[in-house]
């Protein structure tokens, strides 16, 4: 027990005396200058700035396929690369140039919207994955889609007249 205590005390003494050196004294001045120079020369992230982040197609007829070209500029300090863009629904399809866009240059993203089976108010989002600081950008489209004649019903289906069962034990509900 006495030996164990003495060993522990010796190890503790070595640990406390070896940590006296100030870490700041160990930093090489040349390395500091090199890091400062590298940071000063580093470029910032690209910035994807859209002319408009929302487009309204207005009123269209169900079944129409419409498209809009979103224009954007890289206002950052390094080339902009769009790696992916995806609509919030399969009816919204974006296409874009796969080439990097240099700082100060413009690019475009074409968004097609197929209104088939999409009556009434529609709002769709396109999520863009790019090498910007946030990593994701977003644009939106909206439209009012006039339903096809005899197509989707605009009434409330809860209010439709339903047959009720006359079988015992089925009061208040039916089996349509």
CSV table of N, CA and C in Angstrom, one decimal:
chain,number,residue,atom,x,y,z
A,1,UNK,N,0.8,-1.2,0.0
A,1,UNK,CA,0.0,0.0,0.0
A,1,UNK,C,0.9,1.2,0.0
A,2,UNK,N,1.9,1.2,0.8
A,2,UNK,CA,2.8,2.4,0.9
A,2,UNK,C,3.6,2.6,-0.4
A,3,UNK,N,4.0,1.5,-1.0
A,3,UNK,CA,4.7,1.6,-2.3
A,3,UNK,C,3.7,2.1,-3.4
A,4,UNK,N,2.5,1.7,-3.4
A,4,UNK,CA,1.5,2.2,-4.4
A,4,UNK,C,1.3,3.7,-4.2
A,5,UNK,N,1.2,4.1,-3.0
A,5,UNK,CA,1.0,5.5,-2.7
A,5,UNK,C,2.2,6.4,-3.2
A,6,UNK,N,3.4,5.9,-2.9
A,6,UNK,CA,4.7,6.5,-3.4
A,6,UNK,C,4.7,6.6,-4.9
A,7,UNK,N,4.4,5.5,-5.6
A,7,UNK,CA,4.4,5.5,-7.0
A,7,UNK,C,3.4,6.5,-7.6
A,8,UNK,N,2.2,6.6,-7.0
A,8,UNK,CA,1.2,7.5,-7.5
A,8,UNK,C,1.7,9.0,-7.3
A,9,UNK,N,2.3,9.2,-6.1
A,9,UNK,CA,2.8,10.6,-5.9
A,9,UNK,C,4.0,10.9,-6.9
A,10,UNK,N,4.8,10.0,-7.2
A,10,UNK,CA,5.9,10.2,-8.1
A,10,UNK,C,5.3,10.5,-9.5
A,11,UNK,N,4.3,9.8,-10.0
A,11,UNK,CA,3.7,10.0,-11.3
A,11,UNK,C,3.1,11.4,-11.3
A,12,UNK,N,2.3,11.7,-10.3
A,12,UNK,CA,1.7,13.0,-10.2
A,12,UNK,C,2.7,14.2,-10.3
A,13,UNK,N,3.8,14.0,-9.6
A,13,UNK,CA,4.8,15.1,-9.6
A,13,UNK,C,5.4,15.3,-11.0
A,14,UNK,N,5.6,14.2,-11.7
A,14,UNK,CA,6.1,14.3,-13.1
A,14,UNK,C,5.1,15.0,-14.0
A,15,UNK,N,3.9,14.6,-13.8
A,15,UNK,CA,2.8,15.2,-14.7
A,15,UNK,C,2.7,16.7,-14.5
A,16,UNK,N,2.7,17.1,-13.2
A,16,UNK,CA,2.6,18.5,-12.9
A,16,UNK,C,3.8,19.4,-13.3
A,17,UNK,N,5.0,18.8,-13.2
A,17,UNK,CA,6.2,19.6,-13.6
A,17,UNK,C,6.4,19.6,-15.1
A,18,UNK,N,5.9,18.6,-15.8
A,18,UNK,CA,6.2,18.6,-17.3
A,18,UNK,C,5.2,19.5,-18.0
A,19,UNK,N,4.1,19.9,-17.4
A,19,UNK,CA,3.1,20.8,-18.0
A,19,UNK,C,3.4,22.3,-17.8
A,20,UNK,N,4.5,22.6,-17.3
A,20,UNK,CA,4.8,24.0,-17.0
A,20,UNK,C,5.1,24.9,-18.2
A,21,UNK,N,5.5,24.2,-19.3
A,21,UNK,CA,5.9,25.0,-20.5
A,21,UNK,C,4.6,25.6,-21.1
A,22,UNK,N,4.8,26.9,-21.5
A,22,UNK,CA,3.7,27.6,-22.1
A,22,UNK,C,3.6,27.2,-23.6
A,23,UNK,N,2.4,26.8,-24.0
A,23,UNK,CA,2.2,26.3,-25.4
A,23,UNK,C,2.5,27.4,-26.4
A,24,UNK,N,2.2,28.7,-26.0
A,24,UNK,CA,2.4,29.8,-26.9
A,24,UNK,C,3.9,30.0,-27.3
A,25,UNK,N,4.7,29.6,-26.3
A,25,UNK,CA,6.2,29.8,-26.5
A,25,UNK,C,6.7,28.7,-27.6
A,26,UNK,N,5.9,27.7,-27.8
A,26,UNK,CA,6.4,26.6,-28.7
A,26,UNK,C,6.0,26.9,-30.1
A,27,UNK,N,5.1,27.8,-30.4
A,27,UNK,CA,4.6,28.1,-31.7
A,27,UNK,C,5.8,28.8,-32.5
A,28,UNK,N,6.0,28.2,-33.7
A,28,UNK,CA,7.1,28.7,-34.5
A,28,UNK,C,6.6,30.0,-35.2
A,29,UNK,N,7.4,31.1,-35.1
A,29,UNK,CA,7.0,32.3,-35.8
A,29,UNK,C,6.9,32.2,-37.3
A,30,UNK,N,7.8,31.4,-37.9
A,30,UNK,CA,7.7,31.2,-39.4
A,30,UNK,C,6.4,30.6,-39.7
A,31,UNK,N,5.9,29.6,-39.0
A,31,UNK,CA,4.7,28.9,-39.2
A,31,UNK,C,3.5,29.9,-39.1
A,32,UNK,N,3.6,30.8,-38.2
A,32,UNK,CA,2.5,31.8,-38.0
A,32,UNK,C,2.4,32.7,-39.2
A,33,UNK,N,3.5,33.1,-39.8
A,33,UNK,CA,3.5,34.0,-40.9
A,33,UNK,C,2.9,33.2,-42.2
A,34,UNK,N,3.3,31.9,-42.3
A,34,UNK,CA,2.9,31.1,-43.4
A,34,UNK,C,1.4,30.9,-43.4
A,35,UNK,N,0.8,30.7,-42.2
A,35,UNK,CA,-0.6,30.5,-42.0
A,35,UNK,C,-1.4,31.8,-42.3
A,36,UNK,N,-0.9,32.9,-41.8
A,36,UNK,CA,-1.5,34.2,-42.1
A,36,UNK,C,-1.5,34.5,-43.6
A,37,UNK,N,-0.4,34.2,-44.3
A,37,UNK,CA,-0.4,34.5,-45.7
A,37,UNK,C,-1.3,33.6,-46.5
A,38,UNK,N,-1.4,32.3,-46.1
A,38,UNK,CA,-2.3,31.4,-46.8
A,38,UNK,C,-3.7,31.8,-46.6
A,39,UNK,N,-4.1,32.2,-45.4
A,39,UNK,CA,-5.5,32.6,-45.1
A,39,UNK,C,-5.8,33.9,-45.9
A,40,UNK,N,-4.9,34.8,-46.0
A,40,UNK,CA,-5.1,36.1,-46.7
A,40,UNK,C,-5.3,35.8,-48.2
A,41,UNK,N,-4.7,34.7,-48.8
A,41,UNK,CA,-4.8,34.4,-50.2
A,41,UNK,C,-6.0,33.5,-50.5
A,42,UNK,N,-6.6,32.9,-49.5
A,42,UNK,CA,-7.7,32.0,-49.7
A,42,UNK,C,-8.9,32.7,-50.3
A,43,UNK,N,-9.6,32.0,-51.2
A,43,UNK,CA,-10.8,32.6,-51.8
A,43,UNK,C,-12.1,32.2,-51.0
A,44,UNK,N,-13.1,33.0,-51.1
A,44,UNK,CA,-14.3,32.7,-50.4
A,44,UNK,C,-15.2,31.8,-51.2
A,45,UNK,N,-16.3,31.4,-50.6
A,45,UNK,CA,-17.2,30.5,-51.3
A,45,UNK,C,-18.0,31.2,-52.4
A,46,UNK,N,-18.4,30.4,-53.4
A,46,UNK,CA,-19.3,31.0,-54.4
A,46,UNK,C,-20.6,31.4,-53.8
A,47,UNK,N,-21.3,32.4,-54.4
A,47,UNK,CA,-22.6,32.8,-54.0
A,47,UNK,C,-23.6,32.8,-55.2
A,48,UNK,N,-24.7,32.0,-55.0
A,48,UNK,CA,-25.7,31.9,-56.1
A,48,UNK,C,-26.8,32.9,-55.8
A,49,UNK,N,-26.8,34.0,-56.7
A,49,UNK,CA,-27.7,35.0,-56.5
A,49,UNK,C,-28.7,35.0,-57.7
A,50,UNK,N,-30.0,34.7,-57.4
A,50,UNK,CA,-31.0,34.6,-58.4
A,50,UNK,C,-31.6,36.0,-58.7
A,51,UNK,N,-32.0,36.3,-59.9
A,51,UNK,CA,-32.8,37.5,-60.3
A,51,UNK,C,-34.1,37.4,-59.5
A,52,UNK,N,-34.8,36.3,-59.6
A,52,UNK,CA,-36.0,36.0,-58.8
A,52,UNK,C,-36.0,34.6,-58.2
A,53,UNK,N,-36.4,34.5,-57.0
A,53,UNK,CA,-36.4,33.2,-56.4
A,53,UNK,C,-37.8,32.5,-56.4
A,54,UNK,N,-38.8,33.3,-57.0
A,54,UNK,CA,-40.1,32.7,-57.1
A,54,UNK,C,-40.7,33.1,-58.5
A,55,UNK,N,-41.4,32.2,-59.1
A,55,UNK,CA,-42.0,32.5,-60.4
A,55,UNK,C,-43.5,32.0,-60.3
A,56,UNK,N,-44.4,32.9,-60.7
A,56,UNK,CA,-45.8,32.6,-60.7
A,56,UNK,C,-46.3,32.4,-62.2
A,57,UNK,N,-46.7,31.2,-62.5
A,57,UNK,CA,-47.2,31.0,-63.8
A,57,UNK,C,-48.6,31.5,-64.0
A,58,UNK,N,-49.2,32.0,-63.0
A,58,UNK,CA,-50.6,32.5,-63.1
A,58,UNK,C,-51.6,31.4,-63.2
A,59,UNK,N,-52.7,31.6,-64.0
A,59,UNK,CA,-53.7,30.6,-64.1
A,59,UNK,C,-53.4,29.8,-65.4
A,60,UNK,N,-53.3,28.5,-65.3
A,60,UNK,CA,-53.1,27.6,-66.4
A,60,UNK,C,-54.1,26.5,-66.4
A,61,UNK,N,-54.3,25.7,-67.4
A,61,UNK,CA,-55.2,24.6,-67.5
A,61,UNK,C,-54.6,23.3,-67.1
A,62,UNK,N,-55.3,22.5,-66.4
A,62,UNK,CA,-54.8,21.2,-66.0
A,62,UNK,C,-54.4,20.4,-67.2
A,63,UNK,N,-53.2,19.9,-67.2
A,63,UNK,CA,-52.6,19.2,-68.3
A,63,UNK,C,-51.5,20.0,-69.0
A,64,UNK,N,-51.5,21.3,-68.8
A,64,UNK,CA,-50.5,22.2,-69.4
A,64,UNK,C,-49.1,21.8,-68.8
A,65,UNK,N,-48.1,21.9,-69.7
A,65,UNK,CA,-46.7,21.7,-69.2
A,65,UNK,C,-46.1,23.1,-69.5
A,66,UNK,N,-45.7,23.8,-68.4
A,66,UNK,CA,-45.1,25.1,-68.6
A,66,UNK,C,-43.7,25.1,-68.0
A,67,UNK,N,-42.9,26.0,-68.5
A,67,UNK,CA,-41.5,26.1,-68.0
A,67,UNK,C,-41.1,27.5,-67.8
A,68,UNK,N,-40.1,27.7,-66.9
A,68,UNK,CA,-39.5,29.0,-66.6
A,68,UNK,C,-38.0,28.9,-66.4
A,69,UNK,N,-37.3,29.9,-66.9
A,69,UNK,CA,-35.9,29.9,-66.8
A,69,UNK,C,-35.5,30.9,-65.7
A,70,UNK,N,-34.9,30.4,-64.6
A,70,UNK,CA,-34.4,31.2,-63.5
A,70,UNK,C,-33.0,31.6,-63.8
A,71,UNK,N,-32.7,32.8,-63.8
A,71,UNK,CA,-31.3,33.3,-64.1
A,71,UNK,C,-30.6,33.6,-62.8
A,72,UNK,N,-29.4,33.3,-62.7
A,72,UNK,CA,-28.6,33.5,-61.5
A,72,UNK,C,-27.2,33.9,-61.8
A,73,UNK,N,-26.5,34.6,-60.9
A,73,UNK,CA,-25.1,35.0,-61.0
A,73,UNK,C,-24.3,34.5,-59.9
A,74,UNK,N,-23.1,34.1,-60.2
A,74,UNK,CA,-22.1,33.8,-59.1
A,74,UNK,C,-21.5,35.1,-58.6
A,75,UNK,N,-21.9,35.6,-57.5
A,75,UNK,CA,-21.4,36.8,-57.0
A,75,UNK,C,-20.3,36.5,-55.9
A,76,UNK,N,-19.8,35.3,-55.8
A,76,UNK,CA,-18.8,34.9,-54.9
A,76,UNK,C,-17.4,35.1,-55.5
A,77,UNK,N,-16.4,34.4,-54.8
A,77,UNK,CA,-15.0,34.6,-55.2
A,77,UNK,C,-14.4,33.3,-55.8
A,78,UNK,N,-15.2,32.2,-55.9
A,78,UNK,CA,-14.7,31.0,-56.5
A,78,UNK,C,-15.8,30.4,-57.4
A,79,UNK,N,-15.4,29.5,-58.3
A,79,UNK,CA,-16.3,28.9,-59.2
A,79,UNK,C,-17.5,28.2,-58.5
A,80,UNK,N,-18.7,28.4,-59.1
A,80,UNK,CA,-19.9,27.8,-58.5
A,80,UNK,C,-20.2,26.5,-59.3
A,81,UNK,N,-20.4,25.4,-58.5
A,81,UNK,CA,-20.8,24.1,-59.1
A,81,UNK,C,-22.1,23.6,-58.5
A,82,UNK,N,-23.1,23.5,-59.4
A,82,UNK,CA,-24.4,22.9,-59.0
A,82,UNK,C,-24.3,21.4,-59.2
A,83,UNK,N,-24.4,20.7,-58.1
A,83,UNK,CA,-24.3,19.2,-58.2
A,83,UNK,C,-25.6,18.5,-58.3
A,84,UNK,N,-26.7,19.2,-57.8
A,84,UNK,CA,-28.0,18.5,-57.9
A,84,UNK,C,-29.1,19.6,-57.8
A,85,UNK,N,-30.3,19.3,-58.3
A,85,UNK,CA,-31.5,20.1,-58.1
A,85,UNK,C,-32.6,19.2,-58.2
A,86,UNK,N,-33.6,19.3,-57.3
A,86,UNK,CA,-34.7,18.4,-57.2
A,86,UNK,C,-36.0,19.1,-56.8
A,87,UNK,N,-37.0,18.8,-57.6
A,87,UNK,CA,-38.3,19.4,-57.3
A,87,UNK,C,-39.0,18.7,-56.1
A,88,UNK,N,-39.9,19.4,-55.4
A,88,UNK,CA,-40.6,18.8,-54.3
A,88,UNK,C,-41.6,17.8,-54.7
A,89,UNK,N,-41.8,17.7,-56.0
A,89,UNK,CA,-42.8,16.7,-56.6
A,89,UNK,C,-42.3,16.2,-57.9
A,90,UNK,N,-42.6,15.1,-58.3
A,90,UNK,CA,-42.2,14.5,-59.6
A,90,UNK,C,-42.7,15.3,-60.8
A,91,UNK,N,-43.7,16.2,-60.6
A,91,UNK,CA,-44.3,17.0,-61.7
A,91,UNK,C,-43.4,18.3,-61.9
A,92,UNK,N,-42.4,18.5,-61.1
A,92,UNK,CA,-41.5,19.7,-61.2
A,92,UNK,C,-40.1,19.2,-61.5
A,93,UNK,N,-39.6,19.5,-62.7
A,93,UNK,CA,-38.3,19.0,-63.1
A,93,UNK,C,-37.3,20.1,-63.5
A,94,UNK,N,-36.2,20.3,-62.7
A,94,UNK,CA,-35.2,21.3,-63.1
A,94,UNK,C,-34.1,20.7,-64.0
A,95,UNK,N,-33.6,21.5,-64.8
A,95,UNK,CA,-32.4,21.2,-65.6
A,95,UNK,C,-31.4,22.4,-65.5
A,96,UNK,N,-30.1,22.1,-65.5
A,96,UNK,CA,-29.1,23.2,-65.4
A,96,UNK,C,-27.8,22.8,-66.1
A,97,UNK,N,-27.0,23.7,-66.3
A,97,UNK,CA,-25.7,23.5,-66.9
A,97,UNK,C,-24.8,22.8,-65.8
A,98,UNK,N,-24.1,21.8,-66.3
A,98,UNK,CA,-23.2,21.0,-65.3
A,98,UNK,C,-21.8,21.6,-65.2
A,99,UNK,N,-21.5,22.7,-66.1
A,99,UNK,CA,-20.2,23.3,-66.0
A,99,UNK,C,-20.1,24.3,-64.9
A,100,UNK,N,-18.9,24.4,-64.3
A,100,UNK,CA,-18.7,25.4,-63.2
A,100,UNK,C,-18.9,26.8,-63.7
A,101,UNK,N,-19.5,27.7,-62.9
A,101,UNK,CA,-19.8,29.1,-63.3
A,101,UNK,C,-18.8,30.0,-62.5
A,102,UNK,N,-18.0,30.6,-63.3
A,102,UNK,CA,-16.9,31.5,-62.7
A,102,UNK,C,-17.5,32.7,-62.0
A,103,UNK,N,-16.7,33.2,-61.0
A,103,UNK,CA,-17.2,34.4,-60.3
A,103,UNK,C,-17.5,35.5,-61.3
A,104,UNK,N,-18.7,36.2,-61.1
A,104,UNK,CA,-19.1,37.2,-62.0
A,104,UNK,C,-19.9,36.7,-63.2
A,105,UNK,N,-19.9,35.4,-63.5
A,105,UNK,CA,-20.6,34.9,-64.6
A,105,UNK,C,-22.1,34.5,-64.3
A,106,UNK,N,-22.9,34.4,-65.3
A,106,UNK,CA,-24.3,34.0,-65.1
A,106,UNK,C,-24.6,32.6,-65.5
A,107,UNK,N,-25.6,32.0,-64.9
A,107,UNK,CA,-26.1,30.7,-65.3
A,107,UNK,C,-27.6,30.7,-65.3
A,108,UNK,N,-28.1,29.5,-65.6
A,108,UNK,CA,-29.6,29.4,-65.7
A,108,UNK,C,-30.0,28.1,-65.2
A,109,UNK,N,-31.3,28.0,-64.7
A,109,UNK,CA,-31.9,26.8,-64.3
A,109,UNK,C,-33.3,26.8,-64.9
A,110,UNK,N,-33.6,25.8,-65.8
A,110,UNK,CA,-34.9,25.7,-66.4
A,110,UNK,C,-35.8,24.8,-65.5
A,111,UNK,N,-37.0,25.2,-65.2
A,111,UNK,CA,-37.9,24.4,-64.4
A,111,UNK,C,-39.1,24.2,-65.2
A,112,UNK,N,-39.5,22.9,-65.4
A,112,UNK,CA,-40.7,22.5,-66.1
A,112,UNK,C,-41.7,22.0,-65.1
A,113,UNK,N,-42.9,22.4,-65.2
A,113,UNK,CA,-44.0,22.0,-64.3
A,113,UNK,C,-45.1,21.3,-65.2
A,114,UNK,N,-45.4,20.1,-64.9
A,114,UNK,CA,-46.5,19.3,-65.6
A,114,UNK,C,-47.7,19.4,-64.6
A,115,UNK,N,-48.8,20.1,-65.1
A,115,UNK,CA,-50.0,20.3,-64.2
A,115,UNK,C,-51.0,19.2,-64.3
A,116,UNK,N,-50.7,18.1,-65.1
A,116,UNK,CA,-51.6,17.0,-65.2
A,116,UNK,C,-51.9,16.4,-63.8
A,117,UNK,N,-53.2,16.3,-63.4
A,117,UNK,CA,-53.5,15.7,-62.1
A,117,UNK,C,-53.2,16.6,-60.9
A,118,UNK,N,-53.0,17.9,-61.2
A,118,UNK,CA,-52.6,18.9,-60.1
A,118,UNK,C,-53.6,20.1,-60.2
A,119,UNK,N,-54.9,19.9,-59.9
A,119,UNK,CA,-55.8,21.0,-60.0
A,119,UNK,C,-55.6,22.0,-58.8
A,120,UNK,N,-56.1,23.2,-59.0
A,120,UNK,CA,-56.2,24.2,-58.0
A,120,UNK,C,-54.8,24.9,-57.7
A,121,UNK,N,-54.7,25.4,-56.5
A,121,UNK,CA,-53.4,26.1,-56.2
A,121,UNK,C,-52.3,25.2,-56.0
A,122,UNK,N,-51.2,25.5,-56.6
A,122,UNK,CA,-49.9,24.7,-56.6
A,122,UNK,C,-48.8,25.6,-56.2
A,123,UNK,N,-47.9,25.1,-55.3
A,123,UNK,CA,-46.7,25.7,-54.9
A,123,UNK,C,-45.6,24.6,-54.8
A,124,UNK,N,-44.6,24.7,-55.6
A,124,UNK,CA,-43.5,23.7,-55.7
A,124,UNK,C,-42.2,24.4,-55.4
A,125,UNK,N,-41.3,23.6,-54.7
A,125,UNK,CA,-40.0,24.1,-54.3
A,125,UNK,C,-39.0,23.3,-55.0
A,126,UNK,N,-37.9,23.9,-55.5
A,126,UNK,CA,-36.8,23.3,-56.1
A,126,UNK,C,-35.6,23.5,-55.1
A,127,UNK,N,-35.0,22.4,-54.6
A,127,UNK,CA,-33.9,22.4,-53.7
A,127,UNK,C,-32.6,22.2,-54.6
A,128,UNK,N,-31.7,23.1,-54.4
A,128,UNK,CA,-30.5,23.1,-55.2
A,128,UNK,C,-29.3,22.8,-54.3
A,129,UNK,N,-28.5,21.8,-54.7
A,129,UNK,CA,-27.3,21.5,-53.9
A,129,UNK,C,-26.1,22.0,-54.7
A,130,UNK,N,-25.3,22.9,-54.1
A,130,UNK,CA,-24.2,23.5,-54.7
A,130,UNK,C,-23.1,23.8,-53.7
A,131,UNK,N,-21.9,24.2,-54.2
A,131,UNK,CA,-20.8,24.4,-53.3
A,131,UNK,C,-20.8,25.8,-52.7
A,132,UNK,N,-22.0,26.3,-52.4
A,132,UNK,CA,-22.1,27.6,-51.7
A,132,UNK,C,-21.9,27.4,-50.2
A,133,UNK,N,-21.8,28.5,-49.5
A,133,UNK,CA,-21.5,28.4,-48.0
A,133,UNK,C,-22.6,27.5,-47.3
A,134,UNK,N,-23.9,27.7,-47.6
A,134,UNK,CA,-24.9,26.9,-47.0
A,134,UNK,C,-25.1,25.5,-47.6
A,135,UNK,N,-24.6,25.4,-48.8
A,135,UNK,CA,-24.7,24.0,-49.4
A,135,UNK,C,-26.0,23.8,-50.1
A,136,UNK,N,-27.1,24.5,-49.8
A,136,UNK,CA,-28.4,24.4,-50.4
A,136,UNK,C,-29.0,25.7,-50.7
A,137,UNK,N,-29.6,25.9,-51.8
A,137,UNK,CA,-30.3,27.1,-52.2
A,137,UNK,C,-31.7,26.6,-52.6
A,138,UNK,N,-32.7,27.5,-52.7
A,138,UNK,CA,-34.0,27.2,-53.0
A,138,UNK,C,-34.7,28.2,-53.9
A,139,UNK,N,-35.5,27.7,-54.9
A,139,UNK,CA,-36.3,28.5,-55.7
A,139,UNK,C,-37.7,27.9,-55.7
A,140,UNK,N,-38.7,28.7,-56.1
A,140,UNK,CA,-40.1,28.2,-56.0
A,140,UNK,C,-40.9,28.6,-57.2
A,141,UNK,N,-41.9,27.8,-57.5
A,141,UNK,CA,-42.9,28.1,-58.6
A,141,UNK,C,-44.3,28.0,-58.0
A,142,UNK,N,-45.2,28.8,-58.5
A,142,UNK,CA,-46.6,28.6,-58.1
A,142,UNK,C,-47.5,28.9,-59.3
A,143,UNK,N,-48.7,28.4,-59.1
A,143,UNK,CA,-49.7,28.5,-60.2
A,143,UNK,C,-51.1,28.2,-59.7
A,144,UNK,N,-52.1,28.7,-60.4
A,144,UNK,CA,-53.5,28.2,-60.1
A,144,UNK,C,-53.8,27.3,-61.3
A,145,UNK,N,-54.1,26.1,-61.1
A,145,UNK,CA,-54.4,25.1,-62.2
A,145,UNK,C,-55.9,24.9,-62.3
A,146,UNK,N,-56.5,25.4,-63.4
A,146,UNK,CA,-58.0,25.2,-63.7
A,146,UNK,C,-58.2,23.7,-63.9
A,147,UNK,N,-59.1,23.1,-63.1
A,147,UNK,CA,-59.3,21.7,-63.3
A,147,UNK,C,-60.0,21.4,-64.6
A,148,UNK,N,-59.7,20.2,-65.1
A,148,UNK,CA,-60.3,19.7,-66.4
A,148,UNK,C,-61.8,19.5,-66.1
A,149,UNK,N,-62.6,19.7,-67.2
A,149,UNK,CA,-64.1,19.5,-67.1
A,149,UNK,C,-64.3,18.0,-66.8
A,150,UNK,N,-65.1,17.8,-65.8
A,150,UNK,CA,-65.4,16.4,-65.4
A,150,UNK,C,-64.3,15.7,-64.7
A,151,UNK,N,-63.2,16.4,-64.4
A,151,UNK,CA,-62.0,15.8,-63.8
A,151,UNK,C,-62.2,15.9,-62.3
A,152,UNK,N,-61.2,16.4,-61.6
A,152,UNK,CA,-61.2,16.5,-60.1
A,152,UNK,C,-62.4,17.3,-59.7
A,153,UNK,N,-63.0,16.8,-58.6
A,153,UNK,CA,-64.2,17.5,-58.0
A,153,UNK,C,-63.6,18.6,-57.0
A,154,UNK,N,-64.2,19.8,-57.1
A,154,UNK,CA,-63.8,20.8,-56.2
A,154,UNK,C,-64.6,20.8,-54.9
A,155,UNK,N,-65.7,20.0,-54.8
A,155,UNK,CA,-66.5,20.0,-53.7
A,155,UNK,C,-65.9,19.2,-52.5
A,156,UNK,N,-66.5,19.3,-51.4
A,156,UNK,CA,-66.0,18.6,-50.2
A,156,UNK,C,-66.6,17.2,-50.2
A,157,UNK,N,-65.7,16.1,-50.3
A,157,UNK,CA,-66.2,14.7,-50.4
A,157,UNK,C,-66.9,14.3,-49.1
A,158,UNK,N,-66.7,15.0,-48.0
A,158,UNK,CA,-67.3,14.6,-46.7
A,158,UNK,C,-68.8,14.9,-46.8
A,159,UNK,N,-69.2,15.9,-47.6
A,159,UNK,CA,-70.6,16.3,-47.6
A,159,UNK,C,-71.4,15.5,-48.6
A,160,UNK,N,-70.9,14.4,-49.3
A,160,UNK,CA,-71.6,13.7,-50.2
A,160,UNK,C,-72.7,12.8,-49.5
A,161,UNK,N,-73.8,12.5,-50.2
A,161,UNK,CA,-74.8,11.7,-49.7
A,161,UNK,C,-74.4,10.3,-49.7
A,162,UNK,N,-74.6,9.7,-48.5
A,162,UNK,CA,-74.1,8.3,-48.4
A,162,UNK,C,-75.3,7.4,-48.0
A,163,UNK,N,-75.3,6.2,-48.5
A,163,UNK,CA,-76.4,5.2,-48.0
A,163,UNK,C,-76.0,4.7,-46.7
A,164,UNK,N,-77.0,4.5,-45.9
A,164,UNK,CA,-76.7,3.9,-44.6
A,164,UNK,C,-77.3,2.5,-44.6
A,165,UNK,N,-76.6,1.6,-43.9
A,165,UNK,CA,-77.0,0.2,-43.9
A,165,UNK,C,-78.2,0.0,-43.0
A,166,UNK,N,-79.0,-1.0,-43.4
A,166,UNK,CA,-80.2,-1.4,-42.6
A,166,UNK,C,-79.9,-2.7,-41.8
A,167,UNK,N,-78.7,-3.2,-41.9
A,167,UNK,CA,-78.3,-4.4,-41.2
A,167,UNK,C,-78.1,-4.1,-39.7
A,168,UNK,N,-78.6,-5.0,-38.9
A,168,UNK,CA,-78.4,-4.8,-37.4
A,168,UNK,C,-76.9,-4.7,-37.1
A,169,UNK,N,-76.6,-3.8,-36.2
A,169,UNK,CA,-75.2,-3.6,-35.8
A,169,UNK,C,-74.4,-2.6,-36.7
A,170,UNK,N,-75.0,-2.1,-37.7
A,170,UNK,CA,-74.4,-1.2,-38.7
A,170,UNK,C,-75.0,0.2,-38.6
A,171,UNK,N,-75.6,0.6,-37.6
A,171,UNK,CA,-76.2,1.9,-37.5
A,171,UNK,C,-75.1,3.0,-37.5
A,172,UNK,N,-75.4,4.0,-38.3
A,172,UNK,CA,-74.5,5.2,-38.3
A,172,UNK,C,-73.3,5.1,-39.3
A,173,UNK,N,-73.1,4.0,-39.9
A,173,UNK,CA,-72.1,3.9,-40.9
A,173,UNK,C,-72.4,3.0,-42.0
A,174,UNK,N,-71.6,3.0,-43.1
A,174,UNK,CA,-72.0,2.1,-44.2
A,174,UNK,C,-70.7,1.4,-44.7
A,175,UNK,N,-70.9,0.7,-45.8
A,175,UNK,CA,-69.8,-0.1,-46.4
A,175,UNK,C,-69.8,0.2,-47.9
A,176,UNK,N,-69.7,1.5,-48.3
A,176,UNK,CA,-69.6,1.9,-49.7
A,176,UNK,C,-68.4,1.3,-50.4
